[in-house]
Amino acid sequence: MNFFGKMIGFIVGWRFGGFFGAIAGLILGHLADKKLYELGSVNSTFFKNKLTRQSLFMQTTFAVLGHLSKAKGRVTEDDIALATSLMQQLNLDDAGRRLAQEAFNRGKQADFPLRQVIREFRLGCGQRADLLRMFLSVQVKAAFMDNELQMAEKEVLQIVAEELGLSRFQFEQMLAMELAARHFSRGGFYQQSGSYQQGSYQGYQQQGQYQNSYQQSGPTLDDAYKVLGVSATDEQQTVKRAYRRLMNENHPDKLVSKGLPPEMLEMAKEKAQQIQAAYDLICKAKGWK
């Protein structure tokens, strides 16, 4: 984040308004820095021009989705349909759709420089951990849209996670969290009045594919723990800290101000709703206030 606006605001405010003027100038300067960061451009050798951070986020998202589709051997009609479905969910305009399609097609190429693209993306996002995790979350969610994660897809996601600065343990934990979060999606938990079922999901490997199979329909208490990245034996304070941290990391407005495309705001909101629903379920089951 730039500090130029805050510095100028503080100096001007102090000169004309003393202490309180400096505080007001600092606040206005902070808002100016945020807007300059949001509108600022970044370089991309892969996309060949200067982009806003939000455009970089969007194009990198679809380029990696194209690479994920190709990793399975060949891009099928189902893969194209999934990408098209995501474009529709994001309500992209014609220009945005063309950019997304071009990025997707470039990601399918055999010489797609995955590590280079992700490194440039990470630098373009200012290495902001919450924004980078949201990017990976979108990729994992898209990979599971067909209810399975093939080994080739997982290997691609592992490379993305590695270049974004996540350890293997953090990556595996994110996979478990995303799998569990699928049972807290709209139309599921939100319409069940906070009810839960005892049971658990199983992630198993079969013929090189990772699939998720639920023993019961609807979210389970085990799902809720995995969404928050906690265990059943954790104390209330530990669970609450995990919940607050995740809500802060996935706050939609904060993510947009840091570079998340406005079109992905609904995805961020859904992520926050899943976290809230999981926490509410645990509190109800434990009798916590």
PDB file of C-alpha atoms in Angstrom:
ATOM      1  CA  MET A   1       0.000   0.000   0.000  1.00  0.00           C
ATOM      2  CA  ASN A   2       1.300   3.496  -0.824  1.00  0.00           C
ATOM      3  CA  PHE A   3       1.921   5.991   1.957  1.00  0.00           C
ATOM      4  CA  PHE A   4       2.305   9.122  -0.147  1.00  0.00           C
ATOM      5  CA  GLY A   5      -1.280  10.280   0.358  1.00  0.00           C
ATOM      6  CA  LYS A   6      -1.149   9.769   4.099  1.00  0.00           C
ATOM      7  CA  MET A   7       2.110  11.687   4.374  1.00  0.00           C
ATOM      8  CA  ILE A   8       0.839  14.647   2.343  1.00  0.00           C
ATOM      9  CA  GLY A   9      -2.489  14.614   4.200  1.00  0.00           C
ATOM     10  CA  PHE A  10      -0.758  14.633   7.578  1.00  0.00           C
ATOM     11  CA  ILE A  11       1.583  17.505   6.664  1.00  0.00           C
ATOM     12  CA  VAL A  12      -1.130  19.690   5.110  1.00  0.00           C
ATOM     13  CA  GLY A  13      -3.558  18.934   7.921  1.00  0.00           C
ATOM     14  CA  TRP A  14      -0.979  19.768  10.593  1.00  0.00           C
ATOM     15  CA  ARG A  15      -0.073  23.047   8.926  1.00  0.00           C
ATOM     16  CA  PHE A  16      -3.620  24.328   8.617  1.00  0.00           C
ATOM     17  CA  GLY A  17      -5.416  22.567  11.449  1.00  0.00           C
ATOM     18  CA  GLY A  18      -2.892  21.484  14.040  1.00  0.00           C
ATOM     19  CA  PHE A  19      -3.277  18.098  15.695  1.00  0.00           C
ATOM     20  CA  PHE A  20      -6.910  17.479  14.708  1.00  0.00           C
ATOM     21  CA  GLY A  21      -6.232  18.744  11.207  1.00  0.00           C
ATOM     22  CA  ALA A  22      -3.356  16.274  10.917  1.00  0.00           C
ATOM     23  CA  ILE A  23      -5.614  13.410  11.995  1.00  0.00           C
ATOM     24  CA  ALA A  24      -8.249  14.427   9.432  1.00  0.00           C
ATOM     25  CA  GLY A  25      -5.561  14.758   6.755  1.00  0.00           C
ATOM     26  CA  LEU A  26      -4.180  11.345   7.643  1.00  0.00           C
ATOM     27  CA  ILE A  27      -7.619   9.765   7.223  1.00  0.00           C
ATOM     28  CA  LEU A  28      -8.248  11.487   3.892  1.00  0.00           C
ATOM     29  CA  GLY A  29      -4.759  10.558   2.730  1.00  0.00           C
ATOM     30  CA  HIS A  30      -5.399   6.919   3.645  1.00  0.00           C
ATOM     31  CA  LEU A  31      -8.581   6.903   1.555  1.00  0.00           C
ATOM     32  CA  ALA A  32      -6.688   8.445  -1.337  1.00  0.00           C
ATOM     33  CA  ASP A  33      -3.933   5.834  -1.087  1.00  0.00           C
ATOM     34  CA  LYS A  34      -6.533   3.050  -1.158  1.00  0.00           C
ATOM     35  CA  LYS A  35      -8.167   4.458  -4.284  1.00  0.00           C
ATOM     36  CA  LEU A  36      -4.795   4.963  -6.010  1.00  0.00           C
ATOM     37  CA  TYR A  37      -3.844   1.373  -5.176  1.00  0.00           C
ATOM     38  CA  GLU A  38      -7.167   0.066  -6.478  1.00  0.00           C
ATOM     39  CA  LEU A  39      -6.872   2.003  -9.741  1.00  0.00           C
ATOM     40  CA  GLY A  40      -3.131   1.548 -10.105  1.00  0.00           C
ATOM     41  CA  SER A  41      -1.696  -0.509 -12.949  1.00  0.00           C
ATOM     42  CA  VAL A  42       0.740  -3.418 -12.834  1.00  0.00           C
ATOM     43  CA  ASN A  43       3.030  -4.914 -15.456  1.00  0.00           C
ATOM     44  CA  SER A  44       2.519  -8.372 -16.918  1.00  0.00           C
ATOM     45  CA  THR A  45       4.981  -9.878 -19.386  1.00  0.00           C
ATOM     46  CA  PHE A  46       2.519 -12.698 -20.125  1.00  0.00           C
ATOM     47  CA  PHE A  47      -0.522 -10.510 -20.855  1.00  0.00           C
ATOM     48  CA  LYS A  48       1.797  -8.051 -22.647  1.00  0.00           C
ATOM     49  CA  ASN A  49       0.416  -4.784 -21.267  1.00  0.00           C
ATOM     50  CA  LYS A  50      -0.308  -2.794 -18.154  1.00  0.00           C
ATOM     51  CA  LEU A  51      -3.372  -3.974 -16.259  1.00  0.00           C
ATOM     52  CA  THR A  52      -5.336  -2.897 -13.250  1.00  0.00           C
ATOM     53  CA  ARG A  53      -4.968  -5.334 -10.372  1.00  0.00           C
ATOM     54  CA  GLN A  54      -8.589  -6.355 -10.816  1.00  0.00           C
ATOM     55  CA  SER A  55      -8.063  -7.113 -14.514  1.00  0.00           C
ATOM     56  CA  LEU A  56      -4.906  -9.060 -13.663  1.00  0.00           C
ATOM     57  CA  PHE A  57      -6.890 -11.088 -11.109  1.00  0.00           C
ATOM     58  CA  MET A  58      -9.646 -11.881 -13.610  1.00  0.00           C
ATOM     59  CA  GLN A  59      -7.388 -12.805 -16.534  1.00  0.00           C
ATOM     60  CA  THR A  60      -5.035 -14.880 -14.399  1.00  0.00           C
ATOM     61  CA  THR A  61      -8.041 -16.710 -12.957  1.00  0.00           C
ATOM     62  CA  PHE A  62      -9.272 -17.857 -16.372  1.00  0.00           C
ATOM     63  CA  ALA A  63      -5.791 -18.574 -17.713  1.00  0.00           C
ATOM     64  CA  VAL A  64      -5.149 -20.964 -14.816  1.00  0.00           C
ATOM     65  CA  LEU A  65      -8.620 -22.478 -15.280  1.00  0.00           C
ATOM     66  CA  GLY A  66      -7.688 -23.214 -18.894  1.00  0.00           C
ATOM     67  CA  HIS A  67      -4.444 -24.819 -17.740  1.00  0.00           C
ATOM     68  CA  LEU A  68      -6.327 -26.908 -15.179  1.00  0.00           C
ATOM     69  CA  SER A  69      -8.680 -28.164 -17.876  1.00  0.00           C
ATOM     70  CA  LYS A  70      -5.811 -29.095 -20.177  1.00  0.00           C
ATOM     71  CA  ALA A  71      -3.954 -30.863 -17.330  1.00  0.00           C
ATOM     72  CA  LYS A  72      -6.471 -33.714 -17.485  1.00  0.00           C
ATOM     73  CA  GLY A  73      -5.294 -34.597 -20.975  1.00  0.00           C
ATOM     74  CA  ARG A  74      -7.681 -32.673 -23.165  1.00  0.00           C
ATOM     75  CA  VAL A  75     -10.202 -29.895 -22.747  1.00  0.00           C
ATOM     76  CA  THR A  76     -13.692 -31.367 -22.909  1.00  0.00           C
ATOM     77  CA  GLU A  77     -17.017 -29.727 -23.640  1.00  0.00           C
ATOM     78  CA  ASP A  78     -17.763 -30.007 -19.929  1.00  0.00           C
ATOM     79  CA  ASP A  79     -14.635 -27.970 -19.129  1.00  0.00           C
ATOM     80  CA  ILE A  80     -15.690 -25.255 -21.553  1.00  0.00           C
ATOM     81  CA  ALA A  81     -19.212 -25.328 -20.116  1.00  0.00           C
ATOM     82  CA  LEU A  82     -17.818 -24.895 -16.591  1.00  0.00           C
ATOM     83  CA  ALA A  83     -15.743 -21.888 -17.670  1.00  0.00           C
ATOM     84  CA  THR A  84     -18.741 -20.416 -19.474  1.00  0.00           C
ATOM     85  CA  SER A  85     -20.890 -21.016 -16.393  1.00  0.00           C
ATOM     86  CA  LEU A  86     -18.371 -19.132 -14.265  1.00  0.00           C
ATOM     87  CA  MET A  87     -18.427 -16.222 -16.716  1.00  0.00           C
ATOM     88  CA  GLN A  88     -22.214 -16.151 -16.427  1.00  0.00           C
ATOM     89  CA  GLN A  89     -22.077 -16.261 -12.637  1.00  0.00           C
ATOM     90  CA  LEU A  90     -19.728 -13.279 -12.701  1.00  0.00           C
ATOM     91  CA  ASN A  91     -22.051 -11.364 -15.059  1.00  0.00           C
ATOM     92  CA  LEU A  92     -19.139 -10.373 -17.289  1.00  0.00           C
ATOM     93  CA  ASP A  93     -19.901  -7.852 -20.020  1.00  0.00           C
ATOM     94  CA  ASP A  94     -18.919  -8.558 -23.619  1.00  0.00           C
ATOM     95  CA  ALA A  95     -15.431  -7.088 -23.206  1.00  0.00           C
ATOM     96  CA  GLY A  96     -14.848  -8.983 -19.972  1.00  0.00           C
ATOM     97  CA  ARG A  97     -16.067 -12.218 -21.526  1.00  0.00           C
ATOM     98  CA  ARG A  98     -13.696 -11.819 -24.492  1.00  0.00           C
ATOM     99  CA  LEU A  99     -10.740 -11.246 -22.172  1.00  0.00           C
ATOM    100  CA  ALA A 100     -11.743 -14.259 -20.073  1.00  0.00           C
ATOM    101  CA  GLN A 101     -12.076 -16.476 -23.147  1.00  0.00           C
ATOM    102  CA  GLU A 102      -8.714 -15.326 -24.520  1.00  0.00           C
ATOM    103  CA  ALA A 103      -7.050 -15.984 -21.158  1.00  0.00           C
ATOM    104  CA  PHE A 104      -8.683 -19.425 -20.917  1.00  0.00           C
ATOM    105  CA  ASN A 105      -7.467 -20.358 -24.404  1.00  0.00           C
ATOM    106  CA  ARG A 106      -3.939 -19.164 -23.650  1.00  0.00           C
ATOM    107  CA  GLY A 107      -3.939 -21.239 -20.476  1.00  0.00           C
ATOM    108  CA  LYS A 108      -4.699 -24.348 -22.550  1.00  0.00           C
ATOM    109  CA  GLN A 109      -1.477 -24.012 -24.545  1.00  0.00           C
ATOM    110  CA  ALA A 110       1.233 -26.601 -23.916  1.00  0.00           C
ATOM    111  CA  ASP A 111       3.840 -23.906 -23.292  1.00  0.00           C
ATOM    112  CA  PHE A 112       1.751 -21.976 -20.740  1.00  0.00           C
ATOM    113  CA  PRO A 113       4.304 -20.639 -18.188  1.00  0.00           C
ATOM    114  CA  LEU A 114       2.310 -21.387 -15.041  1.00  0.00           C
ATOM    115  CA  ARG A 115       4.990 -20.496 -12.505  1.00  0.00           C
ATOM    116  CA  GLN A 116       5.879 -17.243 -14.278  1.00  0.00           C
ATOM    117  CA  VAL A 117       2.235 -16.171 -14.503  1.00  0.00           C
ATOM    118  CA  ILE A 118       1.584 -16.892 -10.822  1.00  0.00           C
ATOM    119  CA  ARG A 119       4.778 -15.119  -9.727  1.00  0.00           C
ATOM    120  CA  GLU A 120       3.771 -12.008 -11.681  1.00  0.00           C
ATOM    121  CA  PHE A 121       0.271 -12.255 -10.254  1.00  0.00           C
ATOM    122  CA  ARG A 122       1.636 -12.501  -6.709  1.00  0.00           C
ATOM    123  CA  LEU A 123       3.791  -9.413  -7.187  1.00  0.00           C
ATOM    124  CA  GLY A 124       0.950  -7.557  -8.889  1.00  0.00           C
ATOM    125  CA  CYS A 125      -1.269  -8.195  -5.879  1.00  0.00           C
ATOM    126  CA  GLY A 126       1.359  -6.777  -3.554  1.00  0.00           C
ATOM    127  CA  GLN A 127       1.781 -10.268  -2.061  1.00  0.00           C
ATOM    128  CA  ARG A 128      -1.381  -9.706  -0.002  1.00  0.00           C
ATOM    129  CA  ALA A 129      -2.037 -13.039   1.684  1.00  0.00           C
ATOM    130  CA  ASP A 130      -5.828 -12.690   1.924  1.00  0.00           C
ATOM    131  CA  LEU A 131      -6.209 -11.796  -1.763  1.00  0.00           C
ATOM    132  CA  LEU A 132      -3.868 -14.598  -2.833  1.00  0.00           C
ATOM    133  CA  ARG A 133      -5.767 -17.163  -0.756  1.00  0.00           C
ATOM    134  CA  MET A 134      -9.019 -15.954  -2.311  1.00  0.00           C
ATOM    135  CA  PHE A 135      -7.504 -16.522  -5.765  1.00  0.00           C
ATOM    136  CA  LEU A 136      -6.524 -20.086  -4.863  1.00  0.00           C
ATOM    137  CA  SER A 137      -9.944 -20.646  -3.300  1.00  0.00           C
ATOM    138  CA  VAL A 138     -11.600 -19.681  -6.601  1.00  0.00           C
ATOM    139  CA  GLN A 139      -9.386 -22.157  -8.467  1.00  0.00           C
ATOM    140  CA  VAL A 140     -10.112 -24.991  -6.031  1.00  0.00           C
ATOM    141  CA  LYS A 141     -13.828 -24.260  -6.112  1.00  0.00           C
ATOM    142  CA  ALA A 142     -13.819 -24.296  -9.908  1.00  0.00           C
ATOM    143  CA  ALA A 143     -11.842 -27.552  -9.966  1.00  0.00           C
ATOM    144  CA  PHE A 144     -14.503 -29.191  -7.789  1.00  0.00           C
ATOM    145  CA  MET A 145     -17.447 -27.939  -9.858  1.00  0.00           C
ATOM    146  CA  ASP A 146     -17.607 -31.383 -11.478  1.00  0.00           C
ATOM    147  CA  ASN A 147     -17.459 -33.020  -8.001  1.00  0.00           C
ATOM    148  CA  GLU A 148     -14.009 -34.493  -8.440  1.00  0.00           C
ATOM    149  CA  LEU A 149     -10.379 -33.472  -8.370  1.00  0.00           C
ATOM    150  CA  GLN A 150      -8.087 -35.504 -10.574  1.00  0.00           C
ATOM    151  CA  MET A 151      -4.467 -35.987  -9.596  1.00  0.00           C
ATOM    152  CA  ALA A 152      -3.274 -33.898 -12.561  1.00  0.00           C
ATOM    153  CA  GLU A 153      -5.497 -31.020 -11.440  1.00  0.00           C
ATOM    154  CA  LYS A 154      -4.255 -31.317  -7.883  1.00  0.00           C
ATOM    155  CA  GLU A 155      -0.644 -31.141  -9.084  1.00  0.00           C
ATOM    156  CA  VAL A 156      -1.398 -27.882 -10.921  1.00  0.00           C
ATOM    157  CA  LEU A 157      -3.119 -26.434  -7.859  1.00  0.00           C
ATOM    158  CA  GLN A 158      -0.144 -27.502  -5.725  1.00  0.00           C
ATOM    159  CA  ILE A 159       2.191 -25.499  -7.983  1.00  0.00           C
ATOM    160  CA  VAL A 160      -0.114 -22.482  -7.756  1.00  0.00           C
ATOM    161  CA  ALA A 161      -0.215 -22.764  -3.963  1.00  0.00           C
ATOM    162  CA  GLU A 162       3.567 -23.104  -3.798  1.00  0.00           C
ATOM    163  CA  GLU A 163       4.134 -19.989  -5.923  1.00  0.00           C
ATOM    164  CA  LEU A 164       1.622 -18.080  -3.799  1.00  0.00           C
ATOM    165  CA  GLY A 165       3.649 -18.900  -0.703  1.00  0.00           C
ATOM    166  CA  LEU A 166       1.516 -21.655   0.878  1.00  0.00           C
ATOM    167  CA  SER A 167       3.101 -24.731   2.412  1.00  0.00           C
ATOM    168  CA  ARG A 168       1.934 -28.225   1.466  1.00  0.00           C
ATOM    169  CA  PHE A 169       0.144 -28.491   4.815  1.00  0.00           C
ATOM    170  CA  GLN A 170      -1.675 -25.188   4.218  1.00  0.00           C
ATOM    171  CA  PHE A 171      -2.658 -26.349   0.739  1.00  0.00           C
ATOM    172  CA  GLU A 172      -4.037 -29.682   1.977  1.00  0.00           C
ATOM    173  CA  GLN A 173      -5.912 -27.835   4.718  1.00  0.00           C
ATOM    174  CA  MET A 174      -7.433 -25.495   2.130  1.00  0.00           C
ATOM    175  CA  LEU A 175      -8.597 -28.477   0.061  1.00  0.00           C
ATOM    176  CA  ALA A 176     -10.286 -29.957   3.141  1.00  0.00           C
ATOM    177  CA  MET A 177     -11.867 -26.594   3.982  1.00  0.00           C
ATOM    178  CA  GLU A 178     -13.195 -26.110   0.446  1.00  0.00           C
ATOM    179  CA  LEU A 179     -14.592 -29.635   0.302  1.00  0.00           C
ATOM    180  CA  ALA A 180     -16.427 -29.111   3.566  1.00  0.00           C
ATOM    181  CA  ALA A 181     -17.629 -25.646   2.540  1.00  0.00           C
ATOM    182  CA  ARG A 182     -19.533 -27.161  -0.382  1.00  0.00           C
ATOM    183  CA  HIS A 183     -22.202 -28.303   2.071  1.00  0.00           C
ATOM    184  CA  PHE A 184     -22.720 -24.743   3.253  1.00  0.00           C
ATOM    185  CA  SER A 185     -23.487 -23.359  -0.192  1.00  0.00           C
ATOM    186  CA  ARG A 186     -26.610 -21.397  -0.971  1.00  0.00           C
ATOM    187  CA  GLY A 187     -29.734 -23.458  -1.204  1.00  0.00           C
ATOM    188  CA  GLY A 188     -28.319 -25.915   1.313  1.00  0.00           C
ATOM    189  CA  PHE A 189     -27.469 -24.935   4.834  1.00  0.00           C
ATOM    190  CA  TYR A 190     -28.908 -21.436   4.601  1.00  0.00           C
ATOM    191  CA  GLN A 191     -32.375 -22.876   4.070  1.00  0.00           C
ATOM    192  CA  GLN A 192     -32.153 -25.425   6.870  1.00  0.00           C
ATOM    193  CA  SER A 193     -32.626 -22.994   9.779  1.00  0.00           C
ATOM    194  CA  GLY A 194     -29.243 -23.786  11.283  1.00  0.00           C
ATOM    195  CA  SER A 195     -29.833 -27.518  11.608  1.00  0.00           C
ATOM    196  CA  TYR A 196     -26.993 -30.002  11.288  1.00  0.00           C
ATOM    197  CA  GLN A 197     -26.530 -33.710  10.948  1.00  0.00           C
ATOM    198  CA  GLN A 198     -24.047 -35.983  12.633  1.00  0.00           C
ATOM    199  CA  GLY A 199     -21.866 -37.594   9.999  1.00  0.00           C
ATOM    200  CA  SER A 200     -18.761 -36.885   8.021  1.00  0.00           C
ATOM    201  CA  TYR A 201     -17.510 -36.492   4.510  1.00  0.00           C
ATOM    202  CA  GLN A 202     -14.902 -38.738   3.035  1.00  0.00           C
ATOM    203  CA  GLY A 203     -12.253 -37.609   0.582  1.00  0.00           C
ATOM    204  CA  TYR A 204     -10.971 -40.711  -1.165  1.00  0.00           C
ATOM    205  CA  GLN A 205      -8.701 -41.534  -4.045  1.00  0.00           C
ATOM    206  CA  GLN A 206      -9.943 -43.741  -6.838  1.00  0.00           C
ATOM    207  CA  GLN A 207      -8.165 -44.320 -10.134  1.00  0.00           C
ATOM    208  CA  GLY A 208      -6.066 -41.189  -9.692  1.00  0.00           C
ATOM    209  CA  GLN A 209      -9.045 -38.971  -8.879  1.00  0.00           C
ATOM    210  CA  TYR A 210      -9.956 -37.261  -5.631  1.00  0.00           C
ATOM    211  CA  GLN A 211     -13.695 -37.265  -5.062  1.00  0.00           C
ATOM    212  CA  ASN A 212     -15.824 -36.164  -2.151  1.00  0.00           C
ATOM    213  CA  SER A 213     -18.616 -38.407  -0.956  1.00  0.00           C
ATOM    214  CA  TYR A 214     -21.029 -37.510   1.827  1.00  0.00           C
ATOM    215  CA  GLN A 215     -22.631 -40.106   4.029  1.00  0.00           C
ATOM    216  CA  GLN A 216     -25.540 -37.793   4.733  1.00  0.00           C
ATOM    217  CA  SER A 217     -27.052 -34.887   2.874  1.00  0.00           C
ATOM    218  CA  GLY A 218     -26.631 -31.464   4.345  1.00  0.00           C
ATOM    219  CA  PRO A 219     -23.726 -30.023   6.336  1.00  0.00           C
ATOM    220  CA  THR A 220     -22.282 -31.963   9.239  1.00  0.00           C
ATOM    221  CA  LEU A 221     -20.538 -30.829  12.380  1.00  0.00           C
ATOM    222  CA  ASP A 222     -17.329 -32.316  10.992  1.00  0.00           C
ATOM    223  CA  ASP A 223     -17.778 -30.134   7.895  1.00  0.00           C
ATOM    224  CA  ALA A 224     -18.093 -27.066  10.112  1.00  0.00           C
ATOM    225  CA  TYR A 225     -14.819 -27.785  11.912  1.00  0.00           C
ATOM    226  CA  LYS A 226     -13.021 -28.219   8.598  1.00  0.00           C
ATOM    227  CA  VAL A 227     -14.433 -24.979   7.168  1.00  0.00           C
ATOM    228  CA  LEU A 228     -12.876 -23.090  10.090  1.00  0.00           C
ATOM    229  CA  GLY A 229      -9.722 -25.211  10.147  1.00  0.00           C
ATOM    230  CA  VAL A 230     -10.258 -26.260  13.776  1.00  0.00           C
ATOM    231  CA  SER A 231     -10.881 -29.534  15.591  1.00  0.00           C
ATOM    232  CA  ALA A 232     -13.676 -30.806  17.820  1.00  0.00           C
ATOM    233  CA  THR A 233     -11.401 -30.600  20.871  1.00  0.00           C
ATOM    234  CA  ASP A 234     -10.535 -26.922  20.443  1.00  0.00           C
ATOM    235  CA  GLU A 235     -11.787 -24.530  23.093  1.00  0.00           C
ATOM    236  CA  GLN A 236     -14.351 -21.828  22.381  1.00  0.00           C
ATOM    237  CA  GLN A 237     -11.752 -19.055  22.297  1.00  0.00           C
ATOM    238  CA  THR A 238      -9.648 -20.929  19.729  1.00  0.00           C
ATOM    239  CA  VAL A 239     -12.654 -21.497  17.478  1.00  0.00           C
ATOM    240  CA  LYS A 240     -13.728 -17.869  17.814  1.00  0.00           C
ATOM    241  CA  ARG A 241     -10.261 -16.613  16.873  1.00  0.00           C
ATOM    242  CA  ALA A 242     -10.224 -18.854  13.786  1.00  0.00           C
ATOM    243  CA  TYR A 243     -13.687 -17.613  12.820  1.00  0.00           C
ATOM    244  CA  ARG A 244     -12.760 -13.932  13.220  1.00  0.00           C
ATOM    245  CA  ARG A 245      -9.522 -14.376  11.282  1.00  0.00           C
ATOM    246  CA  LEU A 246     -11.288 -16.056   8.368  1.00  0.00           C
ATOM    247  CA  MET A 247     -14.066 -13.458   8.329  1.00  0.00           C
ATOM    248  CA  ASN A 248     -11.459 -10.700   8.228  1.00  0.00           C
ATOM    249  CA  GLU A 249      -9.489 -12.415   5.446  1.00  0.00           C
ATOM    250  CA  ASN A 250     -12.646 -12.973   3.377  1.00  0.00           C
ATOM    251  CA  HIS A 251     -14.381  -9.646   3.939  1.00  0.00           C
ATOM    252  CA  PRO A 252     -15.792  -8.857   0.454  1.00  0.00           C
ATOM    253  CA  ASP A 253     -15.305  -5.074   0.537  1.00  0.00           C
ATOM    254  CA  LYS A 254     -11.728  -5.376   1.793  1.00  0.00           C
ATOM    255  CA  LEU A 255     -10.883  -7.902  -0.921  1.00  0.00           C
ATOM    256  CA  VAL A 256     -12.330  -5.670  -3.661  1.00  0.00           C
ATOM    257  CA  SER A 257     -10.304  -2.696  -2.401  1.00  0.00           C
ATOM    258  CA  LYS A 258      -7.154  -4.847  -2.609  1.00  0.00           C
ATOM    259  CA  GLY A 259      -7.713  -6.048  -6.160  1.00  0.00           C
ATOM    260  CA  LEU A 260     -10.575  -8.547  -6.261  1.00  0.00           C
ATOM    261  CA  PRO A 261     -12.705  -7.841  -9.371  1.00  0.00           C
ATOM    262  CA  PRO A 262     -16.142  -6.458  -8.426  1.00  0.00           C
ATOM    263  CA  GLU A 263     -17.660  -9.267 -10.513  1.00  0.00           C
ATOM    264  CA  MET A 264     -16.309 -11.736  -7.945  1.00  0.00           C
ATOM    265  CA  LEU A 265     -17.951  -9.932  -5.039  1.00  0.00           C
ATOM    266  CA  GLU A 266     -20.737 -12.509  -4.859  1.00  0.00           C
ATOM    267  CA  MET A 267     -18.169 -15.320  -4.573  1.00  0.00           C
ATOM    268  CA  ALA A 268     -16.526 -13.504  -1.680  1.00  0.00           C
ATOM    269  CA  LYS A 269     -19.911 -12.981  -0.020  1.00  0.00           C
ATOM    270  CA  GLU A 270     -20.738 -16.670  -0.373  1.00  0.00           C
ATOM    271  CA  LYS A 271     -17.386 -17.580   1.163  1.00  0.00           C
ATOM    272  CA  ALA A 272     -18.108 -15.317   4.145  1.00  0.00           C
ATOM    273  CA  GLN A 273     -21.595 -16.831   4.475  1.00  0.00           C
ATOM    274  CA  GLN A 274     -20.125 -20.340   4.560  1.00  0.00           C
ATOM    275  CA  ILE A 275     -17.737 -19.339   7.336  1.00  0.00           C
ATOM    276  CA  GLN A 276     -20.552 -17.698   9.302  1.00  0.00           C
ATOM    277  CA  ALA A 277     -22.807 -20.726   8.846  1.00  0.00           C
ATOM    278  CA  ALA A 278     -20.087 -23.121   9.992  1.00  0.00           C
ATOM    279  CA  TYR A 279     -19.388 -21.054  13.102  1.00  0.00           C
ATOM    280  CA  ASP A 280     -23.107 -20.811  13.934  1.00  0.00           C
ATOM    281  CA  LEU A 281     -23.457 -24.579  13.574  1.00  0.00           C
ATOM    282  CA  ILE A 282     -20.561 -25.237  15.962  1.00  0.00           C
ATOM    283  CA  CYS A 283     -21.875 -22.740  18.510  1.00  0.00           C
ATOM    284  CA  LYS A 284     -25.319 -24.347  18.416  1.00  0.00           C
ATOM    285  CA  ALA A 285     -23.912 -27.854  18.771  1.00  0.00           C
ATOM    286  CA  LYS A 286     -21.649 -26.810  21.654  1.00  0.00           C
ATOM    287  CA  GLY A 287     -24.220 -24.625  23.356  1.00  0.00           C
ATOM    288  CA  TRP A 288     -21.942 -21.580  23.087  1.00  0.00           C
ATOM    289  CA  LYS A 289     -23.338 -18.094  23.261  1.00  0.00           C
TER     290      LYS A 289
END
